[in-house]
Tab-separated table of C-alpha atoms in Angstrom:
chain	number	residue	atom	x	y	z
A	1	MET	CA	6.345	-59.787	-33.970
A	2	LYS	CA	10.094	-57.798	-32.229
A	3	LYS	CA	9.933	-58.888	-28.049
A	4	ILE	CA	9.998	-55.798	-26.415
A	5	LYS	CA	13.548	-56.680	-24.649
A	6	LYS	CA	12.718	-56.317	-20.580
A	7	SER	CA	15.422	-53.739	-20.199
A	8	HIS	CA	14.030	-50.796	-22.251
A	9	ILE	CA	10.803	-51.351	-20.514
A	10	ILE	CA	12.641	-51.092	-17.569
A	11	ILE	CA	13.715	-47.643	-18.650
A	12	GLY	CA	10.610	-46.705	-19.842
A	13	ILE	CA	9.261	-47.058	-17.061
A	14	ILE	CA	11.606	-45.324	-14.871
A	15	LEU	CA	11.563	-42.234	-18.063
A	16	LEU	CA	7.864	-42.196	-17.178
A	17	VAL	CA	7.590	-41.606	-13.926
A	18	VAL	CA	10.652	-38.820	-13.811
A	19	CYS	CA	8.680	-36.745	-15.965
A	20	ILE	CA	5.073	-37.468	-13.463
A	21	PHE	CA	7.387	-36.276	-10.897
A	22	ALA	CA	8.984	-33.410	-12.219
A	23	ILE	CA	5.441	-32.368	-14.139
A	24	ILE	CA	4.520	-32.491	-9.642
A	25	ILE	CA	6.947	-30.818	-9.115
A	26	GLN	CA	6.166	-28.194	-11.023
A	27	THR	CA	2.936	-27.553	-10.744
A	28	ASN	CA	2.925	-28.762	-7.042
A	29	PRO	CA	4.355	-25.763	-4.937
A	30	ASN	CA	4.801	-27.468	-1.757
A	31	VAL	CA	5.663	-31.070	-3.778
A	32	SER	CA	8.975	-28.055	-5.227
A	33	TYR	CA	9.289	-26.596	-1.088
A	34	PHE	CA	9.311	-30.902	-0.203
A	35	PHE	CA	12.138	-31.640	-2.637
A	36	LEU	CA	13.989	-28.224	-2.479
A	37	LYS	CA	14.256	-28.712	1.483
A	38	LEU	CA	14.957	-32.450	0.915
A	39	VAL	CA	19.201	-31.217	-1.566
A	40	ASN	CA	19.264	-28.084	0.911
A	41	PRO	CA	18.274	-28.207	4.326
A	42	ASP	CA	19.213	-24.462	4.263
A	43	PHE	CA	17.843	-22.758	1.318
A	44	ASP	CA	15.044	-20.591	2.928
A	45	LYS	CA	16.963	-18.911	5.467
A	46	ARG	CA	19.412	-17.984	2.940
A	47	VAL	CA	19.142	-13.572	4.101
A	48	ILE	CA	21.549	-10.330	4.372
A	49	THR	CA	21.583	-8.048	6.811
A	50	PHE	CA	21.626	-4.493	6.539
A	51	GLU	CA	21.259	-1.144	8.840
A	52	LYS	CA	18.174	0.642	7.515
A	53	ALA	CA	16.800	-0.314	3.523
A	54	ASP	CA	15.565	3.001	3.330
A	55	TYR	CA	19.170	4.355	2.249
A	56	TYR	CA	20.176	1.325	0.052
A	57	GLY	CA	18.980	0.416	-3.259
A	58	PHE	CA	17.919	-3.000	-4.685
A	59	ALA	CA	17.723	-5.120	-8.129
A	60	THR	CA	18.385	-7.671	-9.326
A	61	VAL	CA	21.048	-8.062	-12.482
A	62	ASN	CA	21.577	-11.061	-14.908
A	63	GLY	CA	20.258	-13.299	-12.189
A	64	ASP	CA	21.641	-11.613	-9.057
A	65	ILE	CA	20.971	-9.733	-6.217
A	66	VAL	CA	22.660	-6.011	-6.130
A	67	ALA	CA	22.620	-3.667	-2.890
A	68	ALA	CA	23.588	-0.340	-3.310
A	69	TYR	CA	24.922	0.186	0.010
A	70	ARG	CA	26.535	3.460	1.443
A	71	ASP	CA	29.831	2.507	1.459
A	72	ASN	CA	29.978	-0.178	-1.291
A	73	ILE	CA	27.997	-1.846	-3.360
A	74	LYS	CA	27.379	-5.659	-3.540
A	75	ILE	CA	26.288	-8.580	-5.720
A	76	TYR	CA	25.024	-11.967	-4.435
A	77	ASP	CA	23.811	-14.947	-5.861
A	78	THR	CA	20.409	-16.669	-4.930
A	79	ASP	CA	22.092	-18.358	-1.822
A	80	LEU	CA	22.736	-14.804	-1.128
A	81	LYS	CA	26.478	-14.952	-0.395
A	82	GLU	CA	28.347	-12.678	-2.091
A	83	LYS	CA	30.045	-12.030	-5.293
A	84	GLU	CA	31.263	-9.144	-5.099
A	85	THR	CA	32.178	-6.111	-4.059
A	86	ILE	CA	32.186	-3.006	-6.107
A	87	SER	CA	34.311	-0.059	-3.884
A	88	VAL	CA	31.526	3.231	-3.978
A	89	SER	CA	29.873	5.646	-2.078
A	90	GLY	CA	27.109	8.044	-1.596
A	91	VAL	CA	24.350	8.486	0.114
A	92	ASP	CA	20.992	7.513	-1.170
A	93	PRO	CA	22.390	5.003	-4.456
A	94	THR	CA	19.307	4.944	-6.660
A	95	VAL	CA	19.502	1.533	-9.076
A	96	LYS	CA	18.084	1.061	-12.270
A	97	THR	CA	18.516	-1.745	-14.621
A	98	ASN	CA	17.015	-2.792	-17.283
A	99	GLY	CA	18.209	-6.477	-15.930
A	100	LYS	CA	21.441	-7.340	-18.343
A	101	ASN	CA	22.875	-4.330	-17.354
A	102	MET	CA	23.121	-1.507	-14.566
A	103	VAL	CA	24.021	2.115	-13.467
A	104	VAL	CA	24.094	3.017	-10.541
A	105	PHE	CA	23.343	7.185	-9.072
A	106	TYR	CA	23.452	9.599	-6.084
A	107	PRO	CA	20.667	12.005	-6.633
A	108	SER	CA	22.644	14.140	-4.529
A	109	GLU	CA	25.631	13.894	-5.856
A	110	ASN	CA	27.378	14.159	-9.179
A	111	LYS	CA	28.680	10.178	-9.602
A	112	ALA	CA	27.567	7.209	-10.993
A	113	LEU	CA	28.313	3.763	-11.912
A	114	VAL	CA	27.452	1.366	-14.617
A	115	LYS	CA	28.012	-1.961	-14.935
A	116	ILE	CA	28.068	-3.586	-18.408
A	117	GLY	CA	28.666	-7.276	-17.745
A	118	SER	CA	31.273	-7.713	-15.924
A	119	GLU	CA	33.500	-3.936	-16.775
A	120	THR	CA	32.913	-1.277	-14.320
A	121	LYS	CA	32.825	2.463	-14.420
A	122	ASN	CA	32.753	4.987	-12.682
A	123	ILE	CA	30.899	8.633	-13.937
A	124	SER	CA	31.530	11.887	-12.796
A	125	THR	CA	30.080	15.358	-13.901
A	126	PRO	CA	29.810	18.817	-12.892
A	127	TYR	CA	26.963	18.644	-12.436
A	128	TYR	CA	23.858	16.545	-9.598
A	129	ILE	CA	22.340	13.610	-11.197
A	130	LEU	CA	19.205	13.360	-10.694
A	131	ASN	CA	18.121	10.045	-12.784
A	132	ALA	CA	19.505	7.982	-15.643
A	133	THR	CA	19.174	4.967	-17.912
A	134	VAL	CA	20.640	1.820	-19.080
A	135	ASN	CA	19.994	-0.148	-22.391
A	136	LYS	CA	20.063	-3.109	-22.922
A	137	ASN	CA	22.954	-2.926	-25.669
A	138	GLY	CA	24.386	-0.628	-22.908
A	139	TYR	CA	24.100	2.743	-24.120
A	140	TYR	CA	23.041	5.132	-20.603
A	141	ALA	CA	21.786	8.625	-20.062
A	142	LEU	CA	22.193	10.557	-17.498
A	143	ILE	CA	20.016	13.381	-16.223
A	144	THR	CA	21.801	16.632	-14.255
A	145	GLU	CA	21.546	20.154	-13.083
A	146	GLU	CA	23.546	22.756	-16.352
A	147	LYS	CA	24.003	26.080	-15.220
A	148	GLY	CA	21.794	27.881	-16.628
A	149	PHE	CA	19.421	26.144	-17.807
A	150	LYS	CA	16.775	23.837	-15.632
A	151	SER	CA	17.967	20.116	-16.474
A	152	GLN	CA	20.712	18.728	-19.300
A	153	VAL	CA	20.777	14.955	-20.243
A	154	ILE	CA	24.061	13.459	-21.759
A	155	VAL	CA	24.190	9.954	-23.744
A	156	CYS	CA	27.401	7.582	-23.989
A	157	ASP	CA	27.394	4.626	-25.715
A	158	ASN	CA	28.561	1.439	-23.518
A	159	LYS	CA	32.623	2.163	-24.239
A	160	GLY	CA	32.309	5.064	-21.951
A	161	SER	CA	32.594	7.929	-24.910
A	162	GLU	CA	29.246	11.069	-24.585
A	163	ILE	CA	27.591	10.778	-28.688
A	164	TYR	CA	24.540	13.421	-27.304
A	165	LYS	CA	23.584	15.934	-25.371
A	166	TRP	CA	20.579	18.110	-24.916
A	167	HIS	CA	20.189	21.656	-22.638
A	168	SER	CA	16.711	22.042	-21.711
A	169	SER	CA	15.248	25.791	-21.216
A	170	ASP	CA	12.055	25.284	-20.632
A	171	TYR	CA	11.493	21.632	-19.107
A	172	TYR	CA	12.512	19.902	-16.208
A	173	ILE	CA	13.859	16.350	-17.549
A	174	THR	CA	12.674	13.153	-15.372
A	175	ASP	CA	12.812	10.218	-17.264
A	176	VAL	CA	14.344	9.365	-20.354
A	177	SER	CA	15.060	6.127	-21.732
A	178	ILE	CA	16.521	4.756	-24.801
A	179	SER	CA	16.012	2.534	-27.472
A	180	ASP	CA	17.671	-0.499	-27.940
A	181	ASP	CA	19.035	-0.018	-31.143
A	182	ASN	CA	20.169	2.643	-30.218
A	183	LYS	CA	19.225	5.323	-32.674
A	184	HIS	CA	16.925	7.451	-30.269
A	185	MET	CA	15.884	8.639	-26.763
A	186	VAL	CA	12.316	9.791	-25.092
A	187	LEU	CA	12.094	12.514	-22.009
A	188	THR	CA	9.109	13.059	-19.843
A	189	SER	CA	9.296	16.308	-17.843
A	190	LEU	CA	7.682	18.945	-17.035
A	191	ALA	CA	7.051	22.423	-16.617
A	192	PRO	CA	5.090	25.685	-14.479
A	193	ASP	CA	2.284	27.448	-16.501
A	194	LYS	CA	0.375	29.758	-14.942
A	195	ASP	CA	-1.946	26.823	-12.143
A	196	THR	CA	-0.913	24.002	-13.760
A	197	ILE	CA	1.878	22.009	-14.767
A	198	LYS	CA	2.540	21.180	-18.495
A	199	SER	CA	3.657	17.930	-18.745
A	200	SER	CA	6.003	17.425	-22.310
A	201	ILE	CA	7.283	14.096	-24.088
A	202	MET	CA	9.614	13.862	-26.237
A	203	VAL	CA	11.295	12.109	-28.775
A	204	PHE	CA	15.353	12.578	-30.056
A	205	SER	CA	17.185	11.079	-32.803
A	206	PHE	CA	20.788	11.391	-31.555
A	207	THR	CA	21.109	12.351	-35.492
A	208	ASP	CA	19.596	15.628	-34.938
A	209	GLU	CA	20.031	18.119	-32.358
A	210	LYS	CA	16.087	18.626	-31.787
A	211	PRO	CA	13.201	17.098	-30.922
A	212	ILE	CA	11.852	14.313	-33.979
A	213	ALA	CA	8.646	14.518	-32.092
A	214	GLN	CA	7.265	16.547	-28.895
A	215	ILE	CA	3.327	15.806	-27.109
A	216	VAL	CA	2.641	19.204	-24.726
A	217	LYS	CA	-0.342	18.119	-22.038
A	218	THR	CA	-1.628	20.139	-18.938
A	219	ASP	CA	-4.434	16.767	-18.864
A	220	VAL	CA	-2.332	14.412	-17.268
A	221	THR	CA	1.601	14.341	-15.139
A	222	TYR	CA	3.820	11.746	-17.199
A	223	ILE	CA	5.396	10.638	-14.652
A	224	SER	CA	7.520	7.461	-16.426
A	225	ALA	CA	9.182	6.579	-20.735
A	226	SER	CA	9.918	4.028	-22.255
A	227	PHE	CA	10.998	1.856	-25.000
A	228	ILE	CA	9.109	-1.253	-25.080
A	229	ASN	CA	10.757	-1.963	-28.797
A	230	LYS	CA	12.607	0.245	-31.448
A	231	ASN	CA	10.031	2.173	-32.428
A	232	LYS	CA	6.818	1.873	-29.374
A	233	ILE	CA	6.906	4.077	-26.314
A	234	ALA	CA	5.071	3.069	-22.634
A	235	LEU	CA	3.618	6.295	-21.533
A	236	ILE	CA	2.523	6.176	-17.634
A	237	GLY	CA	1.114	8.833	-15.992
A	238	ASP	CA	-0.660	9.722	-12.615
A	239	LYS	CA	-4.450	9.671	-15.031
A	240	LYS	CA	-3.674	8.285	-18.518
A	241	ALA	CA	-1.338	5.321	-19.960
A	242	GLY	CA	-0.629	3.822	-22.900
A	243	VAL	CA	1.357	3.268	-26.084
A	244	PHE	CA	2.878	5.510	-28.422
A	245	ASN	CA	4.343	5.247	-31.553
A	246	LEU	CA	8.092	7.016	-32.407
A	247	ASN	CA	6.034	10.099	-33.602
A	248	LEU	CA	4.225	10.583	-30.287
A	249	SER	CA	0.740	9.646	-31.861
A	250	PRO	CA	-1.115	7.018	-29.624
A	251	VAL	CA	-1.145	3.401	-30.705
A	252	TRP	CA	-3.768	2.318	-27.207
A	253	GLU	CA	-4.962	5.267	-23.721
A	254	GLU	CA	-6.178	3.909	-21.670
A	255	ASP	CA	-8.001	6.778	-19.223
A	256	TYR	CA	-8.516	6.328	-14.773
A	257	SER	CA	-8.047	9.940	-13.847
A	258	THR	CA	-10.983	9.140	-11.301
A	259	LYS	CA	-9.139	6.324	-10.246
A	260	GLN	CA	-5.383	6.040	-8.082
A	261	LEU	CA	-2.456	4.565	-9.741
A	262	PHE	CA	-0.486	2.874	-6.968
A	263	THR	CA	1.732	1.278	-9.027
A	264	TYR	CA	3.302	0.089	-12.274
A	265	SER	CA	5.585	-1.809	-14.838
A	266	ALA	CA	6.219	-1.476	-18.496
A	267	ASP	CA	8.209	-3.829	-20.688
A	268	ASP	CA	7.481	-5.316	-24.128
A	269	LYS	CA	5.526	-8.376	-22.948
A	270	ASN	CA	2.691	-6.205	-20.911
A	271	ILE	CA	1.693	-3.381	-19.140
A	272	ILE	CA	0.126	-3.116	-16.193
A	273	LEU	CA	-1.199	-0.579	-13.879
A	274	ALA	CA	-2.436	-1.017	-9.803
A	275	LEU	CA	-5.985	1.112	-9.932
A	276	GLY	CA	-8.429	2.251	-6.985
A	277	ASN	CA	-9.407	4.970	-4.673
A	278	THR	CA	-7.645	4.770	-1.247
A	279	LYS	CA	-4.749	3.145	0.758
A	280	SER	CA	-7.731	1.880	3.038
A	281	ALA	CA	-7.004	-2.219	4.063
A	282	SER	CA	-10.795	-2.911	2.330
A	283	GLU	CA	-10.422	-0.989	-0.574
A	284	LYS	CA	-10.184	-2.959	-3.250
A	285	VAL	CA	-7.132	-2.766	-6.140
A	286	SER	CA	-7.430	-4.081	-9.870
A	287	VAL	CA	-4.733	-5.173	-11.228
A	288	LYS	CA	-5.316	-5.169	-15.103
A	289	ILE	CA	-3.231	-6.381	-17.316
A	290	TYR	CA	-2.513	-4.579	-20.857
A	291	SER	CA	-0.561	-6.497	-24.396
A	292	PRO	CA	1.873	-3.590	-25.855
A	293	SER	CA	-1.148	-3.775	-28.236
A	294	GLY	CA	-3.966	-2.424	-25.517
A	295	ASN	CA	-5.516	-5.781	-25.120
A	296	LEU	CA	-6.790	-6.868	-21.682
A	297	LYS	CA	-5.557	-9.984	-20.958
A	298	GLY	CA	-6.341	-10.199	-17.561
A	299	GLU	CA	-7.919	-8.137	-13.958
A	300	PHE	CA	-7.012	-9.062	-10.327
A	301	ILE	CA	-7.925	-7.857	-7.964
A	302	HIS	CA	-7.078	-7.223	-4.111
A	303	ASN	CA	-8.265	-5.987	-1.232
A	304	GLY	CA	-5.503	-3.382	0.012
A	305	GLU	CA	-2.720	-1.079	-1.214
A	306	ILE	CA	-0.918	-2.186	-4.186
A	307	THR	CA	2.859	-1.537	-3.728
A	308	GLY	CA	5.033	-3.412	-5.733
A	309	ILE	CA	4.913	-4.965	-9.417
A	310	ASP	CA	8.165	-6.868	-10.508
A	311	THR	CA	7.932	-9.210	-14.026
A	312	SER	CA	11.439	-10.315	-14.438
A	313	GLN	CA	12.411	-13.752	-14.440
A	314	ASN	CA	9.351	-14.052	-16.963
A	315	SER	CA	7.161	-14.454	-14.476
A	316	ILE	CA	4.700	-11.337	-12.771
A	317	LEU	CA	5.221	-10.929	-9.533
A	318	VAL	CA	2.095	-8.137	-7.222
A	319	TYR	CA	2.942	-7.345	-3.781
A	320	GLY	CA	0.948	-5.592	-0.839
A	321	LYS	CA	2.206	-4.276	2.308
A	322	ARG	CA	2.590	-8.127	3.560
A	323	ASN	CA	1.480	-10.271	0.445
A	324	LEU	CA	3.043	-11.569	-2.458
A	325	TYR	CA	1.525	-13.016	-5.143
A	326	ASN	CA	2.650	-14.761	-8.483
A	327	ILE	CA	-0.154	-14.026	-10.785
A	328	SER	CA	-0.801	-15.394	-14.664
A	329	GLU	CA	-1.373	-12.929	-18.010
A	330	SER	CA	-5.044	-13.717	-17.235
A	331	GLY	CA	-4.907	-12.418	-13.872
A	332	LYS	CA	-5.252	-15.655	-11.676
A	333	VAL	CA	-2.781	-15.988	-8.671
A	334	LYS	CA	-0.425	-19.452	-9.547
A	335	ARG	CA	1.097	-19.177	-5.839
A	336	GLN	CA	0.408	-16.748	-2.891
A	337	LEU	CA	2.552	-16.306	0.317
A	338	ASP	CA	1.772	-14.284	3.604
A	339	LEU	CA	4.288	-12.836	5.643
A	340	ASN	CA	4.409	-11.081	8.885
A	341	ILE	CA	7.286	-8.280	7.950
A	342	ASP	CA	6.958	-5.102	6.239
A	343	ILE	CA	7.531	-5.363	2.031
A	344	LEU	CA	9.347	-1.983	1.343
A	345	HIS	CA	10.866	-3.644	-2.414
A	346	ALA	CA	10.142	-7.372	-3.629
A	347	PHE	CA	11.918	-9.347	-6.870
A	348	THR	CA	12.031	-12.857	-8.066
A	349	VAL	CA	14.420	-14.341	-8.742
A	350	LYS	CA	15.584	-17.563	-10.118
A	351	ASN	CA	14.484	-19.699	-6.761
A	352	GLY	CA	12.647	-17.584	-5.031
A	353	VAL	CA	11.668	-13.762	-3.929
A	354	PHE	CA	14.066	-11.391	-2.366
A	355	VAL	CA	11.708	-9.522	-0.059
A	356	VAL	CA	13.740	-6.423	1.462
A	357	SER	CA	12.068	-5.396	5.022
A	358	ASN	CA	13.165	-2.270	6.958
A	359	SER	CA	16.820	-3.317	7.732
A	360	VAL	CA	16.869	-8.002	6.220
A	361	GLY	CA	16.794	-9.011	2.532
A	362	LYS	CA	15.820	-12.704	2.287
A	363	ILE	CA	14.825	-15.099	-0.100
A	364	TYR	CA	11.112	-17.275	0.090
A	365	TYR	CA	9.598	-19.521	-1.232
A	366	LEU	CA	5.793	-19.066	-2.697
A	367	ARG	CA	3.674	-21.649	-2.291
């Protein structure tokens, strides 16, 4: 039998220690926090200030932080160092993103900005823009007002060329999503009907002039429609939510008509619903996590209102008025942080959670 060299033993011990240390850092938040403070004493002092958060839009795009102000749009890295300033201005900017590309629009104006990768396009329309979306390939859609109609939707490819337009004479279009194969879009829309409101969902193929599928409901008002893959659509309403096929036949649907929907999230991994009865601080809110096929993966119970859910960076962030929770798909709390500020917006970034309060944006580390 050959003798093992002493140098090989030392190398093996070093590798073992490194592996154990890496596991400890990954599984113990307090050790991770200490290590980050050791290598970068200022890592938890990252902050930006602004006039008032209610006036602005925030999102994470390609791992960076986007802040759409009234005077311009700034892009920061996760140390909150400014990387880029885009010269565009407007009132009440809204940022829509799929995590890769973004569209910024101003609801009381007729202009928008689309950023696809490193390329930025300024857009103007004859009418006010009401909502917008962009998919991972850079195809985008704008919902606008239009004279003689309730509203219209304009779809453009990633070069900015118009590929589809549809006018609505009966319904006010409220939301839009484009499939990632660039072949279909889905719209939510509303119309008054005697003493009630009709909620319509329409699916379009860009090769057909009229909808290829439509459902009309009076027992639920759909507020969001999004493609979670090329042929499945997540629909979120005030009383029901579920996943539907392209022909709008249901894969599954959850009825929560006796509850209040606080907030939600839908993507290709999870459909997440925060449900409760009232906004009382003592009220228990149930955050239910479903798979796209409708299986209940887990549930997180929180005392008090849940105001937001974020699923960027492949994690689930749930937050209330002053609490942040990183939870697993089974609903187990992995990390949490209680703050002494009111949380208006929050989303996960590479090395923490970016939190927007009244006039400050700061990155916090959950322990």
